[in-house]
Amino acid sequence: MIVLGLNCYHANSAAALIIDGVLTFAVEEERLNRVKNSGGFPFLSIVECLKYNNLKLSDIDIVAINSDPKKQIFRKCTFALKNLISLGDIKKKIKSFSRKISLEEEFTKIKNYGNFKGKIVFVEHHLTHIASSYYLSNFEEACGVSVDGSGDFTTTSNALCKKNSINIQNRIFYPHSLGIFYTAISNFLGFDYYGEEYKVMAMGAYGKNTLNSKLEKLLILENTGTFKLNLKYFIHHKNINTFTVSENKIIISKLLEEKKVEDLLGIKKRGRGEDFKPEHFNLARSLQYLFEKAYLNYINFSYDKYGIDNLCLAGGCAMNSLANGKILENTKFKKLYIQPAAYDAGGAIGAALQYVANNDNNIIKKNRVTKLYLGPLFKNSDIKKIINNNKYDISNKNITVNTYSESSRELVLMITDLLENKKIVGIFRGRLEWGARSLGNRSILADPRGKEIKNIINQKIKRRESFRPFAPIILYDDLKEWFFIEREIPSMMEVYKIKENKKDIIPAVVHKDGTCRLQTLRKDDNHFIYNLLHEFKKKTKIPIILNTSFNENEPIVCKPEEALNTFFRTDMDALVLEDYLLLKK
């Protein structure tokens, strides 16, 4: 059976393909059309799924969508009447509803891949989130938790997961949402583009908890472990279309009664581009504190409900790696798995897996590496053509090109020398990563020693805010020497404190609060990066390399042309394109 999973008509549109129970491919539309957090229908992603697996549309048996507009319909209607939702907003929702349930026409726009003749099914949004995590975990049974902004009128849920069954038993309904709470305060801090909450998470390390008691008036934590928003400070429930699109950017609409919030906090709303003041960092710190309190309360509530030691986590709020790093220490759960694309893109995988798990006794076959590397792959022959097509620019910019044999130790040693000599190296090898965090195949790497490297990358390559941290990749076998943990973190979804005697050794990857967003590595995870780390440790005694995503204020590069163009226009020193090494003199 061949099942195509889709997240469509929403930010982070994506497609994923399951063939006979095996997740073979997944990619987000933004990586292909180069529009950050791209929404709409994932035409390009679908084509890449087909190309990689040498399929036609006619080969697909099922298309599974990570939303079911018919779910909670009575609640939606009651809510609209109670909150006097405008006729214009209702019409927009009906148009969106109609578009989602009549997708056959969209498939006719995909040319040269035959005609789709299969069946389209709709899977409830939070069920797909939990499925995207549980069915890729190694757990026979688990508690599944999904926390996001909103989907199919649910914002938060937990479920009992056993074998091929997911049974959601608790829900928090719109408009009470931890995701909207975090987004609303991020917007108040001047981050009005969709998906910028991670910047606010980084800001908190520079602030103080001076606004906790005031901010608590916006979020009511209940004794049961659930929560509610104090709606007198919010307006999203009165205007259900919460974003606009301008020049392909998704801009968050006003979500707060801003004057009331300004009076409560004693802070004026920050405009985009305005200078940051201490009170902005303090608000970010208090926001993270209160978010974590509610998040961990709900997770503890979920443990008490099911009494299972394994937790599977997904939903946009599960991208909060700082909160995730506190789960095992502050709850009774003993094991944790988080979907690498916990946000809505992951629902494309979840919708497909949920259908497979519950039809014709299909068995989901798990592969630890392809949970992380699911996107397009390019050959050395592709790289050679691109280099030949750019000969003039390569020569004009005084760049040398060297070739190495596949899996060449010589290439690894060369990159190790470059890193040790404080050079910044772009890596483009293997399949594109799945999820928002770069995991070594589309990465910018550097020596983590020395504070100056962070500023160089932020200012001359990434061109982003100075308070944003960089992440370390560490050899798994060396983890407990540097951190107070002994478990794998393969997809950079958790933040932990570094040991006090180690933080000054690698300042470029330690945030102001003494934390690191970790990625651990075993050899089977990524042979090339493992070998590179191993050689770097041999030369420097440091089993850690700085890793950041290969991009410059854009989606992570997908194609070699994009990597080459980023190399040309930034101050990166070297670029690995599969088995080619390009060096600036």
PDB file of C-alpha atoms in Angstrom, residues 92-336:
ATOM      1  CA  LYS A  92     -13.373  32.674   4.820  1.00  0.00           C
ATOM      2  CA  LYS A  93     -13.579  29.596   7.032  1.00  0.00           C
ATOM      3  CA  ILE A  94     -16.229  28.027   4.803  1.00  0.00           C
ATOM      4  CA  LYS A  95     -14.018  28.694   1.755  1.00  0.00           C
ATOM      5  CA  SER A  96     -11.068  27.039   3.526  1.00  0.00           C
ATOM      6  CA  PHE A  97     -13.307  24.112   4.523  1.00  0.00           C
ATOM      7  CA  SER A  98     -14.498  23.652   0.925  1.00  0.00           C
ATOM      8  CA  ARG A  99     -10.958  23.731  -0.398  1.00  0.00           C
ATOM      9  CA  LYS A 100      -9.806  21.009   1.992  1.00  0.00           C
ATOM     10  CA  ILE A 101     -12.575  18.579   1.113  1.00  0.00           C
ATOM     11  CA  SER A 102     -12.264  18.943  -2.676  1.00  0.00           C
ATOM     12  CA  LEU A 103      -8.598  18.232  -3.361  1.00  0.00           C
ATOM     13  CA  GLU A 104      -8.970  16.107  -6.495  1.00  0.00           C
ATOM     14  CA  GLU A 105      -8.756  19.241  -8.645  1.00  0.00           C
ATOM     15  CA  GLU A 106      -5.375  20.146  -7.149  1.00  0.00           C
ATOM     16  CA  PHE A 107      -3.884  16.849  -8.281  1.00  0.00           C
ATOM     17  CA  THR A 108      -4.889  17.601 -11.885  1.00  0.00           C
ATOM     18  CA  LYS A 109      -2.470  20.567 -11.765  1.00  0.00           C
ATOM     19  CA  ILE A 110       0.509  18.232 -11.308  1.00  0.00           C
ATOM     20  CA  LYS A 111       1.682  17.493 -14.850  1.00  0.00           C
ATOM     21  CA  ASN A 112       3.707  14.583 -16.230  1.00  0.00           C
ATOM     22  CA  TYR A 113       2.929  12.261 -13.314  1.00  0.00           C
ATOM     23  CA  GLY A 114      -0.306  10.688 -14.488  1.00  0.00           C
ATOM     24  CA  ASN A 115      -3.706  10.954 -12.819  1.00  0.00           C
ATOM     25  CA  PHE A 116      -4.590  10.373  -9.197  1.00  0.00           C
ATOM     26  CA  LYS A 117      -7.228   7.646  -8.899  1.00  0.00           C
ATOM     27  CA  GLY A 118      -7.009   6.811  -5.217  1.00  0.00           C
ATOM     28  CA  LYS A 119      -8.991   7.821  -2.154  1.00  0.00           C
ATOM     29  CA  ILE A 120      -8.634  10.962  -0.002  1.00  0.00           C
ATOM     30  CA  VAL A 121      -9.092  10.601   3.765  1.00  0.00           C
ATOM     31  CA  PHE A 122      -9.093  13.217   6.521  1.00  0.00           C
ATOM     32  CA  VAL A 123      -7.439  12.576   9.894  1.00  0.00           C
ATOM     33  CA  GLU A 124      -8.125  14.754  12.936  1.00  0.00           C
ATOM     34  CA  HIS A 125      -5.307  17.257  13.483  1.00  0.00           C
ATOM     35  CA  HIS A 126      -4.120  16.374  16.996  1.00  0.00           C
ATOM     36  CA  LEU A 127      -4.403  12.679  16.251  1.00  0.00           C
ATOM     37  CA  THR A 128      -1.904  13.184  13.405  1.00  0.00           C
ATOM     38  CA  HIS A 129       0.458  15.053  15.738  1.00  0.00           C
ATOM     39  CA  ILE A 130       0.472  12.218  18.254  1.00  0.00           C
ATOM     40  CA  ALA A 131       0.704   9.606  15.489  1.00  0.00           C
ATOM     41  CA  SER A 132       3.729  11.384  13.979  1.00  0.00           C
ATOM     42  CA  SER A 133       5.578  10.871  17.250  1.00  0.00           C
ATOM     43  CA  TYR A 134       4.249   7.560  18.595  1.00  0.00           C
ATOM     44  CA  TYR A 135       4.517   5.476  15.417  1.00  0.00           C
ATOM     45  CA  LEU A 136       8.133   6.572  14.888  1.00  0.00           C
ATOM     46  CA  SER A 137       9.136   5.960  18.497  1.00  0.00           C
ATOM     47  CA  ASN A 138      10.428   2.633  19.736  1.00  0.00           C
ATOM     48  CA  PHE A 139       7.667   2.330  22.332  1.00  0.00           C
ATOM     49  CA  GLU A 140       5.072  -0.454  22.387  1.00  0.00           C
ATOM     50  CA  GLU A 141       2.923   1.753  24.577  1.00  0.00           C
ATOM     51  CA  ALA A 142       3.132   5.422  25.486  1.00  0.00           C
ATOM     52  CA  CYS A 143       1.285   8.493  26.599  1.00  0.00           C
ATOM     53  CA  GLY A 144       0.899  10.810  23.619  1.00  0.00           C
ATOM     54  CA  VAL A 145       0.693  14.575  24.179  1.00  0.00           C
ATOM     55  CA  SER A 146       0.038  17.226  21.541  1.00  0.00           C
ATOM     56  CA  VAL A 147       0.223  20.963  22.303  1.00  0.00           C
ATOM     57  CA  ASP A 148      -0.073  23.649  19.623  1.00  0.00           C
ATOM     58  CA  GLY A 149      -1.924  26.801  18.586  1.00  0.00           C
ATOM     59  CA  SER A 150      -5.079  25.143  17.325  1.00  0.00           C
ATOM     60  CA  GLY A 151      -6.178  22.439  14.920  1.00  0.00           C
ATOM     61  CA  ASP A 152      -9.700  21.147  14.305  1.00  0.00           C
ATOM     62  CA  PHE A 153     -10.763  23.316  17.270  1.00  0.00           C
ATOM     63  CA  THR A 154      -8.480  21.472  19.717  1.00  0.00           C
ATOM     64  CA  THR A 155      -5.357  23.138  21.141  1.00  0.00           C
ATOM     65  CA  THR A 156      -4.048  20.485  23.559  1.00  0.00           C
ATOM     66  CA  SER A 157      -4.676  16.775  23.969  1.00  0.00           C
ATOM     67  CA  ASN A 158      -3.374  13.566  25.469  1.00  0.00           C
ATOM     68  CA  ALA A 159      -3.874   9.967  24.422  1.00  0.00           C
ATOM     69  CA  LEU A 160      -3.277   6.369  25.358  1.00  0.00           C
ATOM     70  CA  CYS A 161      -1.081   4.799  22.665  1.00  0.00           C
ATOM     71  CA  LYS A 162      -0.830   0.993  22.416  1.00  0.00           C
ATOM     72  CA  LYS A 163       0.394  -0.985  19.416  1.00  0.00           C
ATOM     73  CA  ASN A 164      -1.632   0.336  16.439  1.00  0.00           C
ATOM     74  CA  SER A 165      -4.120   2.291  18.519  1.00  0.00           C
ATOM     75  CA  ILE A 166      -4.219   5.929  19.649  1.00  0.00           C
ATOM     76  CA  ASN A 167      -7.120   6.870  21.902  1.00  0.00           C
ATOM     77  CA  ILE A 168      -7.374  10.595  22.707  1.00  0.00           C
ATOM     78  CA  GLN A 169      -8.972  10.962  26.133  1.00  0.00           C
ATOM     79  CA  ASN A 170      -8.494  14.601  27.076  1.00  0.00           C
ATOM     80  CA  ARG A 171      -8.747  17.817  25.074  1.00  0.00           C
ATOM     81  CA  ILE A 172      -8.483  21.535  25.692  1.00  0.00           C
ATOM     82  CA  PHE A 173     -10.498  23.439  23.119  1.00  0.00           C
ATOM     83  CA  TYR A 174     -10.011  26.719  21.284  1.00  0.00           C
ATOM     84  CA  PRO A 175      -9.662  29.585  22.233  1.00  0.00           C
ATOM     85  CA  HIS A 176      -7.643  28.377  25.263  1.00  0.00           C
ATOM     86  CA  SER A 177      -4.220  27.738  23.793  1.00  0.00           C
ATOM     87  CA  LEU A 178      -0.633  27.691  25.037  1.00  0.00           C
ATOM     88  CA  GLY A 179       0.546  28.165  21.460  1.00  0.00           C
ATOM     89  CA  ILE A 180      -1.559  31.291  20.997  1.00  0.00           C
ATOM     90  CA  PHE A 181      -0.421  32.597  24.404  1.00  0.00           C
ATOM     91  CA  TYR A 182       3.247  32.282  23.385  1.00  0.00           C
ATOM     92  CA  THR A 183       2.634  33.713  19.912  1.00  0.00           C
ATOM     93  CA  ALA A 184       0.626  36.646  21.298  1.00  0.00           C
ATOM     94  CA  ILE A 185       3.430  37.744  23.633  1.00  0.00           C
ATOM     95  CA  SER A 186       6.014  37.159  20.888  1.00  0.00           C
ATOM     96  CA  ASN A 187       3.926  39.465  18.690  1.00  0.00           C
ATOM     97  CA  PHE A 188       3.801  42.016  21.533  1.00  0.00           C
ATOM     98  CA  LEU A 189       7.617  41.858  21.571  1.00  0.00           C
ATOM     99  CA  GLY A 190       7.729  42.829  17.890  1.00  0.00           C
ATOM    100  CA  PHE A 191       8.025  39.377  16.299  1.00  0.00           C
ATOM    101  CA  ASP A 192       5.058  39.459  13.973  1.00  0.00           C
ATOM    102  CA  TYR A 193       6.170  36.901  11.367  1.00  0.00           C
ATOM    103  CA  TYR A 194       4.796  33.399  11.700  1.00  0.00           C
ATOM    104  CA  GLY A 195       7.175  30.998  13.456  1.00  0.00           C
ATOM    105  CA  GLU A 196       9.447  33.483  15.267  1.00  0.00           C
ATOM    106  CA  GLU A 197       8.703  32.195  18.759  1.00  0.00           C
ATOM    107  CA  TYR A 198      12.116  30.461  18.900  1.00  0.00           C
ATOM    108  CA  LYS A 199      13.750  33.904  18.913  1.00  0.00           C
ATOM    109  CA  VAL A 200      11.802  34.868  22.019  1.00  0.00           C
ATOM    110  CA  MET A 201      12.834  31.610  23.686  1.00  0.00           C
ATOM    111  CA  ALA A 202      16.484  32.631  23.129  1.00  0.00           C
ATOM    112  CA  MET A 203      15.853  36.153  24.461  1.00  0.00           C
ATOM    113  CA  GLY A 204      14.720  34.868  27.841  1.00  0.00           C
ATOM    114  CA  ALA A 205      18.276  33.908  28.855  1.00  0.00           C
ATOM    115  CA  TYR A 206      19.142  37.629  28.951  1.00  0.00           C
ATOM    116  CA  GLY A 207      16.208  38.643  31.157  1.00  0.00           C
ATOM    117  CA  LYS A 208      14.978  38.437  34.733  1.00  0.00           C
ATOM    118  CA  ASN A 209      11.747  36.994  36.136  1.00  0.00           C
ATOM    119  CA  THR A 210      10.399  40.433  37.084  1.00  0.00           C
ATOM    120  CA  LEU A 211       7.073  40.138  35.251  1.00  0.00           C
ATOM    121  CA  ASN A 212       5.933  36.682  36.367  1.00  0.00           C
ATOM    122  CA  SER A 213       3.104  37.804  38.651  1.00  0.00           C
ATOM    123  CA  LYS A 214       1.730  40.296  36.125  1.00  0.00           C
ATOM    124  CA  LEU A 215       1.898  37.926  33.168  1.00  0.00           C
ATOM    125  CA  GLU A 216       0.184  35.205  35.208  1.00  0.00           C
ATOM    126  CA  LYS A 217      -3.022  37.234  34.909  1.00  0.00           C
ATOM    127  CA  LEU A 218      -3.196  36.209  31.228  1.00  0.00           C
ATOM    128  CA  LEU A 219      -2.931  32.458  31.816  1.00  0.00           C
ATOM    129  CA  ILE A 220      -4.956  30.632  34.462  1.00  0.00           C
ATOM    130  CA  LEU A 221      -3.440  27.351  35.658  1.00  0.00           C
ATOM    131  CA  GLU A 222      -6.084  25.001  37.032  1.00  0.00           C
ATOM    132  CA  ASN A 223      -5.585  22.478  39.832  1.00  0.00           C
ATOM    133  CA  THR A 224      -6.357  19.619  37.450  1.00  0.00           C
ATOM    134  CA  GLY A 225      -3.218  20.364  35.410  1.00  0.00           C
ATOM    135  CA  THR A 226      -5.109  22.039  32.573  1.00  0.00           C
ATOM    136  CA  PHE A 227      -5.221  25.774  31.817  1.00  0.00           C
ATOM    137  CA  LYS A 228      -7.345  28.617  30.429  1.00  0.00           C
ATOM    138  CA  LEU A 229      -6.563  31.975  28.880  1.00  0.00           C
ATOM    139  CA  ASN A 230      -7.962  35.071  30.575  1.00  0.00           C
ATOM    140  CA  LEU A 231      -9.865  36.155  27.496  1.00  0.00           C
ATOM    141  CA  LYS A 232     -10.332  39.741  28.630  1.00  0.00           C
ATOM    142  CA  TYR A 233      -6.728  40.298  27.490  1.00  0.00           C
ATOM    143  CA  PHE A 234      -7.139  38.531  24.108  1.00  0.00           C
ATOM    144  CA  ILE A 235      -9.018  39.190  20.874  1.00  0.00           C
ATOM    145  CA  HIS A 236      -8.190  36.092  18.774  1.00  0.00           C
ATOM    146  CA  HIS A 237     -11.519  34.502  19.748  1.00  0.00           C
ATOM    147  CA  LYS A 238     -13.372  37.459  18.220  1.00  0.00           C
ATOM    148  CA  ASN A 239     -11.419  37.453  14.965  1.00  0.00           C
ATOM    149  CA  ILE A 240     -10.734  33.876  13.955  1.00  0.00           C
ATOM    150  CA  ASN A 241      -8.539  34.761  10.965  1.00  0.00           C
ATOM    151  CA  THR A 242      -5.361  35.407  12.893  1.00  0.00           C
ATOM    152  CA  PHE A 243      -2.847  36.066  10.125  1.00  0.00           C
ATOM    153  CA  THR A 244      -2.410  37.751   6.750  1.00  0.00           C
ATOM    154  CA  VAL A 245      -0.014  37.026   3.892  1.00  0.00           C
ATOM    155  CA  SER A 246       2.120  39.817   2.447  1.00  0.00           C
ATOM    156  CA  GLU A 247       4.912  39.291  -0.108  1.00  0.00           C
ATOM    157  CA  ASN A 248       4.817  35.568   0.694  1.00  0.00           C
ATOM    158  CA  LYS A 249       5.379  36.270   4.401  1.00  0.00           C
ATOM    159  CA  ILE A 250       2.798  35.101   6.949  1.00  0.00           C
ATOM    160  CA  ILE A 251       2.170  38.009   9.317  1.00  0.00           C
ATOM    161  CA  ILE A 252       0.446  37.379  12.642  1.00  0.00           C
ATOM    162  CA  SER A 253      -2.551  39.619  13.269  1.00  0.00           C
ATOM    163  CA  LYS A 254      -3.082  41.390  16.571  1.00  0.00           C
ATOM    164  CA  LEU A 255      -4.001  38.780  19.194  1.00  0.00           C
ATOM    165  CA  LEU A 256      -4.096  40.888  22.374  1.00  0.00           C
ATOM    166  CA  GLU A 257      -6.040  43.769  23.823  1.00  0.00           C
ATOM    167  CA  GLU A 258      -2.798  45.678  23.578  1.00  0.00           C
ATOM    168  CA  LYS A 259      -3.720  48.712  25.701  1.00  0.00           C
ATOM    169  CA  LYS A 260      -4.872  46.455  28.550  1.00  0.00           C
ATOM    170  CA  VAL A 261      -1.669  44.415  28.330  1.00  0.00           C
ATOM    171  CA  GLU A 262       0.490  47.552  28.182  1.00  0.00           C
ATOM    172  CA  ASP A 263      -1.249  48.897  31.303  1.00  0.00           C
ATOM    173  CA  LEU A 264      -0.888  45.561  33.091  1.00  0.00           C
ATOM    174  CA  LEU A 265       2.804  45.044  32.280  1.00  0.00           C
ATOM    175  CA  GLY A 266       3.912  48.667  32.253  1.00  0.00           C
ATOM    176  CA  ILE A 267       5.562  48.048  28.865  1.00  0.00           C
ATOM    177  CA  LYS A 268       4.714  49.478  25.448  1.00  0.00           C
ATOM    178  CA  LYS A 269       4.334  47.053  22.555  1.00  0.00           C
ATOM    179  CA  ARG A 270       7.646  46.862  20.682  1.00  0.00           C
ATOM    180  CA  GLY A 271       7.529  47.595  16.977  1.00  0.00           C
ATOM    181  CA  ARG A 272       9.471  45.414  14.563  1.00  0.00           C
ATOM    182  CA  GLY A 273      12.937  46.892  14.098  1.00  0.00           C
ATOM    183  CA  GLU A 274      12.883  48.928  17.320  1.00  0.00           C
ATOM    184  CA  ASP A 275      15.746  48.536  19.775  1.00  0.00           C
ATOM    185  CA  PHE A 276      15.499  45.866  22.446  1.00  0.00           C
ATOM    186  CA  LYS A 277      15.294  47.138  26.032  1.00  0.00           C
ATOM    187  CA  PRO A 278      15.824  45.258  29.306  1.00  0.00           C
ATOM    188  CA  GLU A 279      12.068  44.985  29.864  1.00  0.00           C
ATOM    189  CA  HIS A 280      11.717  43.101  26.560  1.00  0.00           C
ATOM    190  CA  PHE A 281      14.193  40.456  27.707  1.00  0.00           C
ATOM    191  CA  ASN A 282      12.457  40.317  31.099  1.00  0.00           C
ATOM    192  CA  LEU A 283       9.108  39.729  29.430  1.00  0.00           C
ATOM    193  CA  ALA A 284      10.603  36.948  27.292  1.00  0.00           C
ATOM    194  CA  ARG A 285      11.995  35.348  30.463  1.00  0.00           C
ATOM    195  CA  SER A 286       8.651  35.495  32.267  1.00  0.00           C
ATOM    196  CA  LEU A 287       6.842  34.200  29.176  1.00  0.00           C
ATOM    197  CA  GLN A 288       9.114  31.152  29.048  1.00  0.00           C
ATOM    198  CA  TYR A 289       8.706  30.597  32.789  1.00  0.00           C
ATOM    199  CA  LEU A 290       4.917  30.653  32.652  1.00  0.00           C
ATOM    200  CA  PHE A 291       4.771  28.581  29.450  1.00  0.00           C
ATOM    201  CA  GLU A 292       6.960  25.912  31.040  1.00  0.00           C
ATOM    202  CA  LYS A 293       4.805  25.885  34.177  1.00  0.00           C
ATOM    203  CA  ALA A 294       1.619  25.245  32.175  1.00  0.00           C
ATOM    204  CA  TYR A 295       3.325  22.832  29.750  1.00  0.00           C
ATOM    205  CA  LEU A 296       4.849  20.689  32.502  1.00  0.00           C
ATOM    206  CA  ASN A 297       1.624  20.785  34.518  1.00  0.00           C
ATOM    207  CA  TYR A 298      -0.277  19.319  31.592  1.00  0.00           C
ATOM    208  CA  ILE A 299       2.397  16.684  30.975  1.00  0.00           C
ATOM    209  CA  ASN A 300       2.279  15.706  34.663  1.00  0.00           C
ATOM    210  CA  PHE A 301      -1.516  15.579  34.455  1.00  0.00           C
ATOM    211  CA  SER A 302      -1.139  13.240  31.467  1.00  0.00           C
ATOM    212  CA  TYR A 303       1.205  10.930  33.379  1.00  0.00           C
ATOM    213  CA  ASP A 304      -1.235  10.758  36.286  1.00  0.00           C
ATOM    214  CA  LYS A 305      -4.021   9.848  33.875  1.00  0.00           C
ATOM    215  CA  TYR A 306      -2.256   6.914  32.203  1.00  0.00           C
ATOM    216  CA  GLY A 307       0.624   5.921  34.501  1.00  0.00           C
ATOM    217  CA  ILE A 308       2.850   4.975  31.537  1.00  0.00           C
ATOM    218  CA  ASP A 309       6.575   5.772  31.686  1.00  0.00           C
ATOM    219  CA  ASN A 310       6.975   6.615  27.966  1.00  0.00           C
ATOM    220  CA  LEU A 311       6.008  10.006  26.540  1.00  0.00           C
ATOM    221  CA  CYS A 312       5.556  10.844  22.837  1.00  0.00           C
ATOM    222  CA  LEU A 313       5.342  14.548  22.169  1.00  0.00           C
ATOM    223  CA  ALA A 314       4.322  16.657  19.177  1.00  0.00           C
ATOM    224  CA  GLY A 315       2.533  19.875  18.218  1.00  0.00           C
ATOM    225  CA  GLY A 316       4.089  23.265  17.580  1.00  0.00           C
ATOM    226  CA  CYS A 317       4.737  23.900  21.292  1.00  0.00           C
ATOM    227  CA  ALA A 318       6.953  20.797  21.346  1.00  0.00           C
ATOM    228  CA  MET A 319       9.482  22.857  19.361  1.00  0.00           C
ATOM    229  CA  ASN A 320      10.230  24.658  22.650  1.00  0.00           C
ATOM    230  CA  SER A 321      13.473  22.800  23.284  1.00  0.00           C
ATOM    231  CA  LEU A 322      14.158  24.680  26.525  1.00  0.00           C
ATOM    232  CA  ALA A 323      10.928  23.356  28.060  1.00  0.00           C
ATOM    233  CA  ASN A 324      11.529  19.876  26.618  1.00  0.00           C
ATOM    234  CA  GLY A 325      14.845  19.637  28.440  1.00  0.00           C
ATOM    235  CA  LYS A 326      12.986  19.927  31.755  1.00  0.00           C
ATOM    236  CA  ILE A 327      10.424  17.175  31.163  1.00  0.00           C
ATOM    237  CA  LEU A 328      12.262  14.144  32.510  1.00  0.00           C
ATOM    238  CA  GLU A 329      13.569  16.065  35.522  1.00  0.00           C
ATOM    239  CA  ASN A 330      10.204  17.583  36.429  1.00  0.00           C
ATOM    240  CA  THR A 331       7.744  14.802  35.604  1.00  0.00           C
ATOM    241  CA  LYS A 332       7.451  11.077  36.347  1.00  0.00           C
ATOM    242  CA  PHE A 333       8.075  10.077  32.728  1.00  0.00           C
ATOM    243  CA  LYS A 334      11.239   8.049  32.240  1.00  0.00           C
ATOM    244  CA  LYS A 335      11.562   8.028  28.428  1.00  0.00           C
ATOM    245  CA  LEU A 336      10.771  10.662  25.830  1.00  0.00           C
TER     246      LEU A 336
END
